Amino acid sequence: MTASESQGVVRGTASGFDAWLVTSPHATAAISIFGGQVLSYRPTGADDVLWVSPLAATPPTPIRGGIPVCWPYFGKENQTGDVPSHGYARTATWQVVDSEVLADDVTQVRLAPLGLERLTLRLELTVRVGATLEIGVRTTNLSDEPAILTEALHNYLRVSDATDVHVEGLSGKSYEDKFDDLQVKTQDGDWRLPDDVPRSDRLYPDAGGTYRLVDPGRGRTIRVTGDRARTAVVWNPGADVASGMADVGPHWREFVCVETANAGPDLITVAAGATVEMWQTIALE
């Protein structure tokens, strides 16, 4: 048994993918070896907080669902040439660096991607499984020049029906509407899918803070709190766009993505030799 397996982390499968299975007295979780993304977070006595598509493709196609790590850029922001959407981390193979049990019986796992040595940036992911799910993205610049970074934790949150939930914490915030030629608009009240064309791809710069996804159908609220994450993104493709997505299709109502990010105009400059971090906490209320 390896050191990681002796600290509440074992190899197994989740949603059909090879994964690290994490346990604590408070919750269980699964972290995919492909992509390093958390595929499951299930507090004791509760349904899974995260959604993974039943139509998810097998590697090397990115996994649709869970919490993909978008790094070192979000979408294809500020990139040139033929590059993969959302960066290289989500299709890398990841390894466990170490694991340990912290105070309050929280199981912590640190992971790093393999095969990205060509980059001058280094990435480490920290996942803490307890009464809440904490995820930290740590980037170090090994070069002699500053580096520009965008990043996101692309949370697919499981819901009863995307047309019947709302997100608190964004009212009055400006956002770029990617479904409307990036027009800048202001959020009027809580976020909901529009009635006329139920779809959303909204990037809220300088939003910061805490967002609450209220789901009457499941009788629960999922709280997402960012730390050093200035941007919020709320995404659901809606029926028309999802019909052209082989790994979503008719399942678009089952999730809403409420993401913590540094993206759009919220660029991160990593000084030569410096390290920056972005964290989020997901909790059931």
PDB file of C-alpha atoms in Angstrom, residues 3-251:
ATOM      1  CA  ALA A   3       1.598   6.387   1.334  1.00  0.00           C
ATOM      2  CA  SER A   4      -1.347   7.991  -0.432  1.00  0.00           C
ATOM      3  CA  GLU A   5      -3.477   4.863  -0.040  1.00  0.00           C
ATOM      4  CA  SER A   6      -2.799   4.837   3.704  1.00  0.00           C
ATOM      5  CA  GLN A   7      -4.182   8.373   4.100  1.00  0.00           C
ATOM      6  CA  GLY A   8      -7.759   7.909   2.910  1.00  0.00           C
ATOM      7  CA  VAL A   9      -6.934   7.774  -0.818  1.00  0.00           C
ATOM      8  CA  VAL A  10      -7.167   4.624  -2.955  1.00  0.00           C
ATOM      9  CA  ARG A  11      -7.236   3.841  -6.668  1.00  0.00           C
ATOM     10  CA  GLY A  12     -10.598   2.934  -8.128  1.00  0.00           C
ATOM     11  CA  THR A  13     -13.169   4.100 -10.673  1.00  0.00           C
ATOM     12  CA  ALA A  14     -15.824   6.812 -10.700  1.00  0.00           C
ATOM     13  CA  SER A  15     -18.370   7.377 -13.464  1.00  0.00           C
ATOM     14  CA  GLY A  16     -16.390   4.838 -15.501  1.00  0.00           C
ATOM     15  CA  PHE A  17     -13.069   6.704 -15.200  1.00  0.00           C
ATOM     16  CA  ASP A  18      -9.895   5.699 -13.368  1.00  0.00           C
ATOM     17  CA  ALA A  19      -9.828   7.845 -10.274  1.00  0.00           C
ATOM     18  CA  TRP A  20      -8.457   8.461  -6.818  1.00  0.00           C
ATOM     19  CA  LEU A  21     -11.213   7.747  -4.299  1.00  0.00           C
ATOM     20  CA  VAL A  22     -11.043   9.957  -1.213  1.00  0.00           C
ATOM     21  CA  THR A  23     -12.830   9.343   2.065  1.00  0.00           C
ATOM     22  CA  SER A  24     -13.296  11.277   5.283  1.00  0.00           C
ATOM     23  CA  PRO A  25     -15.854  10.952   8.078  1.00  0.00           C
ATOM     24  CA  HIS A  26     -17.706  13.888   6.520  1.00  0.00           C
ATOM     25  CA  ALA A  27     -17.836  13.007   2.812  1.00  0.00           C
ATOM     26  CA  THR A  28     -16.475  11.007  -0.086  1.00  0.00           C
ATOM     27  CA  ALA A  29     -14.973  12.319  -3.307  1.00  0.00           C
ATOM     28  CA  ALA A  30     -13.377  11.073  -6.516  1.00  0.00           C
ATOM     29  CA  ILE A  31     -10.591  12.719  -8.509  1.00  0.00           C
ATOM     30  CA  SER A  32     -10.022  11.593 -12.094  1.00  0.00           C
ATOM     31  CA  ILE A  33      -6.476  10.566 -12.992  1.00  0.00           C
ATOM     32  CA  PHE A  34      -7.189  11.915 -16.483  1.00  0.00           C
ATOM     33  CA  GLY A  35      -7.600  15.667 -16.158  1.00  0.00           C
ATOM     34  CA  GLY A  36      -7.199  15.825 -12.391  1.00  0.00           C
ATOM     35  CA  GLN A  37     -10.788  16.947 -12.047  1.00  0.00           C
ATOM     36  CA  VAL A  38     -12.992  16.170  -9.087  1.00  0.00           C
ATOM     37  CA  LEU A  39     -15.762  13.927 -10.434  1.00  0.00           C
ATOM     38  CA  SER A  40     -17.773  13.467  -7.251  1.00  0.00           C
ATOM     39  CA  TYR A  41     -18.306  15.124  -3.894  1.00  0.00           C
ATOM     40  CA  ARG A  42     -20.910  13.511  -1.694  1.00  0.00           C
ATOM     41  CA  PRO A  43     -21.353  14.780   1.876  1.00  0.00           C
ATOM     42  CA  THR A  44     -22.472  12.062   4.285  1.00  0.00           C
ATOM     43  CA  GLY A  45     -26.213  11.538   3.981  1.00  0.00           C
ATOM     44  CA  ALA A  46     -26.558  13.760   0.893  1.00  0.00           C
ATOM     45  CA  ASP A  47     -26.760  13.318  -2.864  1.00  0.00           C
ATOM     46  CA  ASP A  48     -23.731  14.096  -4.996  1.00  0.00           C
ATOM     47  CA  VAL A  49     -23.127  17.821  -5.395  1.00  0.00           C
ATOM     48  CA  LEU A  50     -21.457  17.366  -8.793  1.00  0.00           C
ATOM     49  CA  TRP A  51     -22.763  16.206 -12.176  1.00  0.00           C
ATOM     50  CA  VAL A  52     -20.956  14.023 -14.699  1.00  0.00           C
ATOM     51  CA  SER A  53     -22.625  13.454 -18.043  1.00  0.00           C
ATOM     52  CA  PRO A  54     -23.862   9.912 -18.675  1.00  0.00           C
ATOM     53  CA  LEU A  55     -22.707  10.576 -22.253  1.00  0.00           C
ATOM     54  CA  ALA A  56     -19.178  11.641 -21.267  1.00  0.00           C
ATOM     55  CA  ALA A  57     -16.597  10.570 -23.840  1.00  0.00           C
ATOM     56  CA  THR A  58     -13.523   8.526 -23.011  1.00  0.00           C
ATOM     57  CA  PRO A  59      -9.983   9.992 -22.992  1.00  0.00           C
ATOM     58  CA  PRO A  60      -8.347  11.739 -24.751  1.00  0.00           C
ATOM     59  CA  THR A  61     -11.603  13.739 -25.050  1.00  0.00           C
ATOM     60  CA  PRO A  62     -12.047  15.970 -21.968  1.00  0.00           C
ATOM     61  CA  ILE A  63     -14.550  14.662 -19.417  1.00  0.00           C
ATOM     62  CA  ARG A  64     -17.859  16.508 -19.441  1.00  0.00           C
ATOM     63  CA  GLY A  65     -18.703  17.116 -15.810  1.00  0.00           C
ATOM     64  CA  GLY A  66     -17.233  17.316 -12.337  1.00  0.00           C
ATOM     65  CA  ILE A  67     -14.787  20.187 -11.867  1.00  0.00           C
ATOM     66  CA  PRO A  68     -12.451  20.533 -14.869  1.00  0.00           C
ATOM     67  CA  VAL A  69      -9.278  22.519 -14.220  1.00  0.00           C
ATOM     68  CA  CYS A  70      -8.987  25.221 -16.907  1.00  0.00           C
ATOM     69  CA  TRP A  71      -5.297  26.183 -16.979  1.00  0.00           C
ATOM     70  CA  PRO A  72      -3.115  28.040 -17.966  1.00  0.00           C
ATOM     71  CA  TYR A  73      -5.872  29.806 -19.844  1.00  0.00           C
ATOM     72  CA  PHE A  74      -9.663  29.881 -19.816  1.00  0.00           C
ATOM     73  CA  GLY A  75     -11.439  29.160 -23.115  1.00  0.00           C
ATOM     74  CA  LYS A  76      -8.868  30.268 -25.666  1.00  0.00           C
ATOM     75  CA  GLU A  77      -8.280  33.676 -24.106  1.00  0.00           C
ATOM     76  CA  ASN A  78      -5.182  35.492 -25.372  1.00  0.00           C
ATOM     77  CA  GLN A  79      -3.985  32.392 -27.244  1.00  0.00           C
ATOM     78  CA  THR A  80      -2.876  32.108 -30.862  1.00  0.00           C
ATOM     79  CA  GLY A  81      -2.753  29.123 -33.190  1.00  0.00           C
ATOM     80  CA  ASP A  82      -4.435  25.762 -32.795  1.00  0.00           C
ATOM     81  CA  VAL A  83      -4.577  25.245 -29.026  1.00  0.00           C
ATOM     82  CA  PRO A  84      -6.992  23.137 -26.959  1.00  0.00           C
ATOM     83  CA  SER A  85      -9.928  24.941 -25.403  1.00  0.00           C
ATOM     84  CA  HIS A  86      -9.457  25.589 -21.660  1.00  0.00           C
ATOM     85  CA  GLY A  87      -5.770  24.697 -21.668  1.00  0.00           C
ATOM     86  CA  TYR A  88      -3.617  21.643 -21.094  1.00  0.00           C
ATOM     87  CA  ALA A  89      -4.359  20.591 -17.519  1.00  0.00           C
ATOM     88  CA  ARG A  90      -7.726  18.967 -18.200  1.00  0.00           C
ATOM     89  CA  THR A  91      -6.270  16.414 -20.622  1.00  0.00           C
ATOM     90  CA  ALA A  92      -3.055  15.669 -18.703  1.00  0.00           C
ATOM     91  CA  THR A  93      -2.448  12.595 -16.597  1.00  0.00           C
ATOM     92  CA  TRP A  94      -2.199  13.523 -12.926  1.00  0.00           C
ATOM     93  CA  GLN A  95      -0.322  11.956 -10.046  1.00  0.00           C
ATOM     94  CA  VAL A  96      -0.787  12.218  -6.292  1.00  0.00           C
ATOM     95  CA  VAL A  97       2.086  14.123  -4.678  1.00  0.00           C
ATOM     96  CA  ASP A  98       0.989  13.333  -1.135  1.00  0.00           C
ATOM     97  CA  SER A  99      -2.046  13.030   1.111  1.00  0.00           C
ATOM     98  CA  GLU A 100      -2.696  13.546   4.801  1.00  0.00           C
ATOM     99  CA  VAL A 101      -5.457  13.849   7.354  1.00  0.00           C
ATOM    100  CA  LEU A 102      -5.780  17.379   8.693  1.00  0.00           C
ATOM    101  CA  ALA A 103      -7.612  18.736  11.706  1.00  0.00           C
ATOM    102  CA  ASP A 104     -11.367  18.074  11.854  1.00  0.00           C
ATOM    103  CA  ASP A 105     -10.823  14.812   9.926  1.00  0.00           C
ATOM    104  CA  VAL A 106     -10.347  16.571   6.581  1.00  0.00           C
ATOM    105  CA  THR A 107      -8.522  14.465   4.003  1.00  0.00           C
ATOM    106  CA  GLN A 108      -6.124  16.536   1.894  1.00  0.00           C
ATOM    107  CA  VAL A 109      -4.681  15.400  -1.432  1.00  0.00           C
ATOM    108  CA  ARG A 110      -2.061  17.269  -3.444  1.00  0.00           C
ATOM    109  CA  LEU A 111      -1.743  16.445  -7.135  1.00  0.00           C
ATOM    110  CA  ALA A 112       0.359  17.548 -10.103  1.00  0.00           C
ATOM    111  CA  PRO A 113      -0.006  16.992 -13.862  1.00  0.00           C
ATOM    112  CA  LEU A 114       2.527  15.023 -15.888  1.00  0.00           C
ATOM    113  CA  GLY A 115       3.844  15.873 -19.356  1.00  0.00           C
ATOM    114  CA  LEU A 116       3.663  19.671 -19.152  1.00  0.00           C
ATOM    115  CA  GLU A 117       7.397  20.241 -18.718  1.00  0.00           C
ATOM    116  CA  ARG A 118       7.487  22.262 -21.945  1.00  0.00           C
ATOM    117  CA  LEU A 119       5.667  25.039 -20.092  1.00  0.00           C
ATOM    118  CA  THR A 120       7.541  27.500 -17.889  1.00  0.00           C
ATOM    119  CA  LEU A 121       4.624  27.418 -15.468  1.00  0.00           C
ATOM    120  CA  ARG A 122       4.147  24.637 -12.922  1.00  0.00           C
ATOM    121  CA  LEU A 123       0.763  23.629 -11.539  1.00  0.00           C
ATOM    122  CA  GLU A 124      -0.283  21.938  -8.310  1.00  0.00           C
ATOM    123  CA  LEU A 125      -3.806  21.139  -7.191  1.00  0.00           C
ATOM    124  CA  THR A 126      -4.880  20.741  -3.571  1.00  0.00           C
ATOM    125  CA  VAL A 127      -8.187  19.013  -2.772  1.00  0.00           C
ATOM    126  CA  ARG A 128      -9.552  18.945   0.797  1.00  0.00           C
ATOM    127  CA  VAL A 129     -12.489  16.643   1.435  1.00  0.00           C
ATOM    128  CA  GLY A 130     -14.467  17.271   4.591  1.00  0.00           C
ATOM    129  CA  ALA A 131     -17.696  18.970   5.596  1.00  0.00           C
ATOM    130  CA  THR A 132     -16.893  21.234   2.635  1.00  0.00           C
ATOM    131  CA  LEU A 133     -14.920  20.664  -0.573  1.00  0.00           C
ATOM    132  CA  GLU A 134     -11.924  22.986  -0.894  1.00  0.00           C
ATOM    133  CA  ILE A 135      -9.835  23.149  -4.055  1.00  0.00           C
ATOM    134  CA  GLY A 136      -6.711  25.226  -4.553  1.00  0.00           C
ATOM    135  CA  VAL A 137      -4.865  25.931  -7.814  1.00  0.00           C
ATOM    136  CA  ARG A 138      -1.202  26.861  -7.256  1.00  0.00           C
ATOM    137  CA  THR A 139       0.879  28.213 -10.148  1.00  0.00           C
ATOM    138  CA  THR A 140       4.633  28.850 -10.073  1.00  0.00           C
ATOM    139  CA  ASN A 141       6.507  30.757 -12.793  1.00  0.00           C
ATOM    140  CA  LEU A 142       9.922  29.161 -13.376  1.00  0.00           C
ATOM    141  CA  SER A 143      10.986  31.620 -16.073  1.00  0.00           C
ATOM    142  CA  ASP A 144      12.918  34.879 -15.858  1.00  0.00           C
ATOM    143  CA  GLU A 145       9.999  36.834 -17.318  1.00  0.00           C
ATOM    144  CA  PRO A 146       6.510  37.647 -16.015  1.00  0.00           C
ATOM    145  CA  ALA A 147       3.735  35.360 -17.256  1.00  0.00           C
ATOM    146  CA  ILE A 148       0.077  36.158 -17.948  1.00  0.00           C
ATOM    147  CA  LEU A 149      -2.420  33.604 -16.667  1.00  0.00           C
ATOM    148  CA  THR A 150      -6.151  32.952 -16.852  1.00  0.00           C
ATOM    149  CA  GLU A 151      -7.733  30.034 -15.017  1.00  0.00           C
ATOM    150  CA  ALA A 152     -10.995  28.543 -13.813  1.00  0.00           C
ATOM    151  CA  LEU A 153     -12.520  25.757 -11.769  1.00  0.00           C
ATOM    152  CA  HIS A 154     -15.406  24.789 -14.041  1.00  0.00           C
ATOM    153  CA  ASN A 155     -17.963  23.474 -11.519  1.00  0.00           C
ATOM    154  CA  TYR A 156     -20.758  21.322 -12.947  1.00  0.00           C
ATOM    155  CA  LEU A 157     -23.293  21.470 -10.121  1.00  0.00           C
ATOM    156  CA  ARG A 158     -26.054  18.861 -10.080  1.00  0.00           C
ATOM    157  CA  VAL A 159     -29.587  20.320 -10.055  1.00  0.00           C
ATOM    158  CA  SER A 160     -33.142  19.045 -10.290  1.00  0.00           C
ATOM    159  CA  ASP A 161     -33.951  21.246 -13.295  1.00  0.00           C
ATOM    160  CA  ALA A 162     -31.794  24.093 -14.612  1.00  0.00           C
ATOM    161  CA  THR A 163     -34.927  26.034 -15.541  1.00  0.00           C
ATOM    162  CA  ASP A 164     -36.137  26.019 -11.937  1.00  0.00           C
ATOM    163  CA  VAL A 165     -33.058  27.165  -9.989  1.00  0.00           C
ATOM    164  CA  HIS A 166     -31.502  30.555  -9.309  1.00  0.00           C
ATOM    165  CA  VAL A 167     -28.103  31.908  -8.280  1.00  0.00           C
ATOM    166  CA  GLU A 168     -27.796  34.555  -5.576  1.00  0.00           C
ATOM    167  CA  GLY A 169     -24.851  36.924  -5.200  1.00  0.00           C
ATOM    168  CA  LEU A 170     -24.614  38.340  -8.726  1.00  0.00           C
ATOM    169  CA  SER A 171     -27.366  40.977  -8.723  1.00  0.00           C
ATOM    170  CA  GLY A 172     -26.120  44.328  -9.973  1.00  0.00           C
ATOM    171  CA  LYS A 173     -22.897  42.848 -11.405  1.00  0.00           C
ATOM    172  CA  SER A 174     -21.803  43.583 -14.950  1.00  0.00           C
ATOM    173  CA  TYR A 175     -21.267  40.609 -17.232  1.00  0.00           C
ATOM    174  CA  GLU A 176     -20.102  39.770 -20.732  1.00  0.00           C
ATOM    175  CA  ASP A 177     -22.808  37.833 -22.575  1.00  0.00           C
ATOM    176  CA  LYS A 178     -21.021  35.286 -24.769  1.00  0.00           C
ATOM    177  CA  PHE A 179     -24.332  34.306 -26.347  1.00  0.00           C
ATOM    178  CA  ASP A 180     -24.830  37.927 -27.455  1.00  0.00           C
ATOM    179  CA  ASP A 181     -21.523  38.963 -29.079  1.00  0.00           C
ATOM    180  CA  LEU A 182     -19.894  39.717 -25.708  1.00  0.00           C
ATOM    181  CA  GLN A 183     -22.225  42.632 -25.040  1.00  0.00           C
ATOM    182  CA  VAL A 184     -21.753  44.021 -21.532  1.00  0.00           C
ATOM    183  CA  LYS A 185     -24.945  43.894 -19.496  1.00  0.00           C
ATOM    184  CA  THR A 186     -25.988  44.223 -15.855  1.00  0.00           C
ATOM    185  CA  GLN A 187     -27.462  41.348 -13.884  1.00  0.00           C
ATOM    186  CA  ASP A 188     -30.990  42.277 -12.829  1.00  0.00           C
ATOM    187  CA  GLY A 189     -31.792  40.332  -9.671  1.00  0.00           C
ATOM    188  CA  ASP A 190     -30.762  36.722  -9.156  1.00  0.00           C
ATOM    189  CA  TRP A 191     -29.438  34.740 -12.104  1.00  0.00           C
ATOM    190  CA  ARG A 192     -31.995  32.518 -13.787  1.00  0.00           C
ATOM    191  CA  LEU A 193     -32.116  30.926 -17.206  1.00  0.00           C
ATOM    192  CA  PRO A 194     -34.027  33.303 -19.496  1.00  0.00           C
ATOM    193  CA  ASP A 195     -37.577  32.206 -20.301  1.00  0.00           C
ATOM    194  CA  ASP A 196     -37.424  33.046 -24.008  1.00  0.00           C
ATOM    195  CA  VAL A 197     -34.122  31.347 -24.877  1.00  0.00           C
ATOM    196  CA  PRO A 198     -33.050  29.264 -21.854  1.00  0.00           C
ATOM    197  CA  ARG A 199     -29.271  29.340 -22.110  1.00  0.00           C
ATOM    198  CA  SER A 200     -26.452  31.214 -20.387  1.00  0.00           C
ATOM    199  CA  ASP A 201     -22.774  31.908 -20.963  1.00  0.00           C
ATOM    200  CA  ARG A 202     -22.048  34.889 -18.736  1.00  0.00           C
ATOM    201  CA  LEU A 203     -18.662  36.037 -17.468  1.00  0.00           C
ATOM    202  CA  TYR A 204     -18.806  38.426 -14.503  1.00  0.00           C
ATOM    203  CA  PRO A 205     -15.501  40.327 -14.127  1.00  0.00           C
ATOM    204  CA  ASP A 206     -14.464  41.556 -10.699  1.00  0.00           C
ATOM    205  CA  ALA A 207     -17.373  39.676  -9.131  1.00  0.00           C
ATOM    206  CA  GLY A 208     -15.487  37.978  -6.301  1.00  0.00           C
ATOM    207  CA  GLY A 209     -17.350  36.720  -3.279  1.00  0.00           C
ATOM    208  CA  THR A 210     -19.877  34.011  -2.624  1.00  0.00           C
ATOM    209  CA  TYR A 211     -22.643  32.608  -4.840  1.00  0.00           C
ATOM    210  CA  ARG A 212     -25.577  30.437  -3.737  1.00  0.00           C
ATOM    211  CA  LEU A 213     -27.253  28.058  -6.175  1.00  0.00           C
ATOM    212  CA  VAL A 214     -30.767  27.591  -4.772  1.00  0.00           C
ATOM    213  CA  ASP A 215     -32.477  24.403  -5.956  1.00  0.00           C
ATOM    214  CA  PRO A 216     -36.105  24.075  -4.757  1.00  0.00           C
ATOM    215  CA  GLY A 217     -36.537  20.745  -6.547  1.00  0.00           C
ATOM    216  CA  ARG A 218     -33.804  19.096  -4.480  1.00  0.00           C
ATOM    217  CA  GLY A 219     -34.519  21.185  -1.414  1.00  0.00           C
ATOM    218  CA  ARG A 220     -30.923  22.332  -1.086  1.00  0.00           C
ATOM    219  CA  THR A 221     -28.568  25.232  -1.678  1.00  0.00           C
ATOM    220  CA  ILE A 222     -24.990  24.854  -2.949  1.00  0.00           C
ATOM    221  CA  ARG A 223     -22.678  27.638  -1.814  1.00  0.00           C
ATOM    222  CA  VAL A 224     -19.604  28.441  -3.918  1.00  0.00           C
ATOM    223  CA  THR A 225     -17.026  30.777  -2.380  1.00  0.00           C
ATOM    224  CA  GLY A 226     -13.961  32.013  -4.249  1.00  0.00           C
ATOM    225  CA  ASP A 227     -10.700  33.186  -2.705  1.00  0.00           C
ATOM    226  CA  ARG A 228      -8.359  35.166  -4.964  1.00  0.00           C
ATOM    227  CA  ALA A 229     -10.819  34.338  -7.746  1.00  0.00           C
ATOM    228  CA  ARG A 230     -12.049  37.634  -9.149  1.00  0.00           C
ATOM    229  CA  THR A 231     -14.318  36.285 -11.900  1.00  0.00           C
ATOM    230  CA  ALA A 232     -17.573  34.340 -11.830  1.00  0.00           C
ATOM    231  CA  VAL A 233     -18.921  32.376 -14.801  1.00  0.00           C
ATOM    232  CA  VAL A 234     -22.430  30.928 -15.070  1.00  0.00           C
ATOM    233  CA  TRP A 235     -23.015  28.525 -17.948  1.00  0.00           C
ATOM    234  CA  ASN A 236     -25.694  26.240 -19.263  1.00  0.00           C
ATOM    235  CA  PRO A 237     -25.927  25.588 -23.017  1.00  0.00           C
ATOM    236  CA  GLY A 238     -29.692  25.230 -23.212  1.00  0.00           C
ATOM    237  CA  ALA A 239     -31.526  22.791 -25.446  1.00  0.00           C
ATOM    238  CA  ASP A 240     -30.468  24.155 -28.849  1.00  0.00           C
ATOM    239  CA  VAL A 241     -26.719  24.282 -28.191  1.00  0.00           C
ATOM    240  CA  ALA A 242     -26.763  21.056 -26.169  1.00  0.00           C
ATOM    241  CA  SER A 243     -28.395  19.198 -29.055  1.00  0.00           C
ATOM    242  CA  GLY A 244     -25.139  19.679 -30.968  1.00  0.00           C
ATOM    243  CA  MET A 245     -23.001  18.476 -28.058  1.00  0.00           C
ATOM    244  CA  ALA A 246     -22.569  14.699 -28.117  1.00  0.00           C
ATOM    245  CA  ASP A 247     -21.706  14.567 -24.414  1.00  0.00           C
ATOM    246  CA  VAL A 248     -24.643  16.712 -23.221  1.00  0.00           C
ATOM    247  CA  GLY A 249     -27.629  16.274 -25.543  1.00  0.00           C
ATOM    248  CA  PRO A 250     -30.916  15.953 -23.626  1.00  0.00           C
ATOM    249  CA  HIS A 251     -29.179  16.145 -20.241  1.00  0.00           C
TER     250      HIS A 251
END
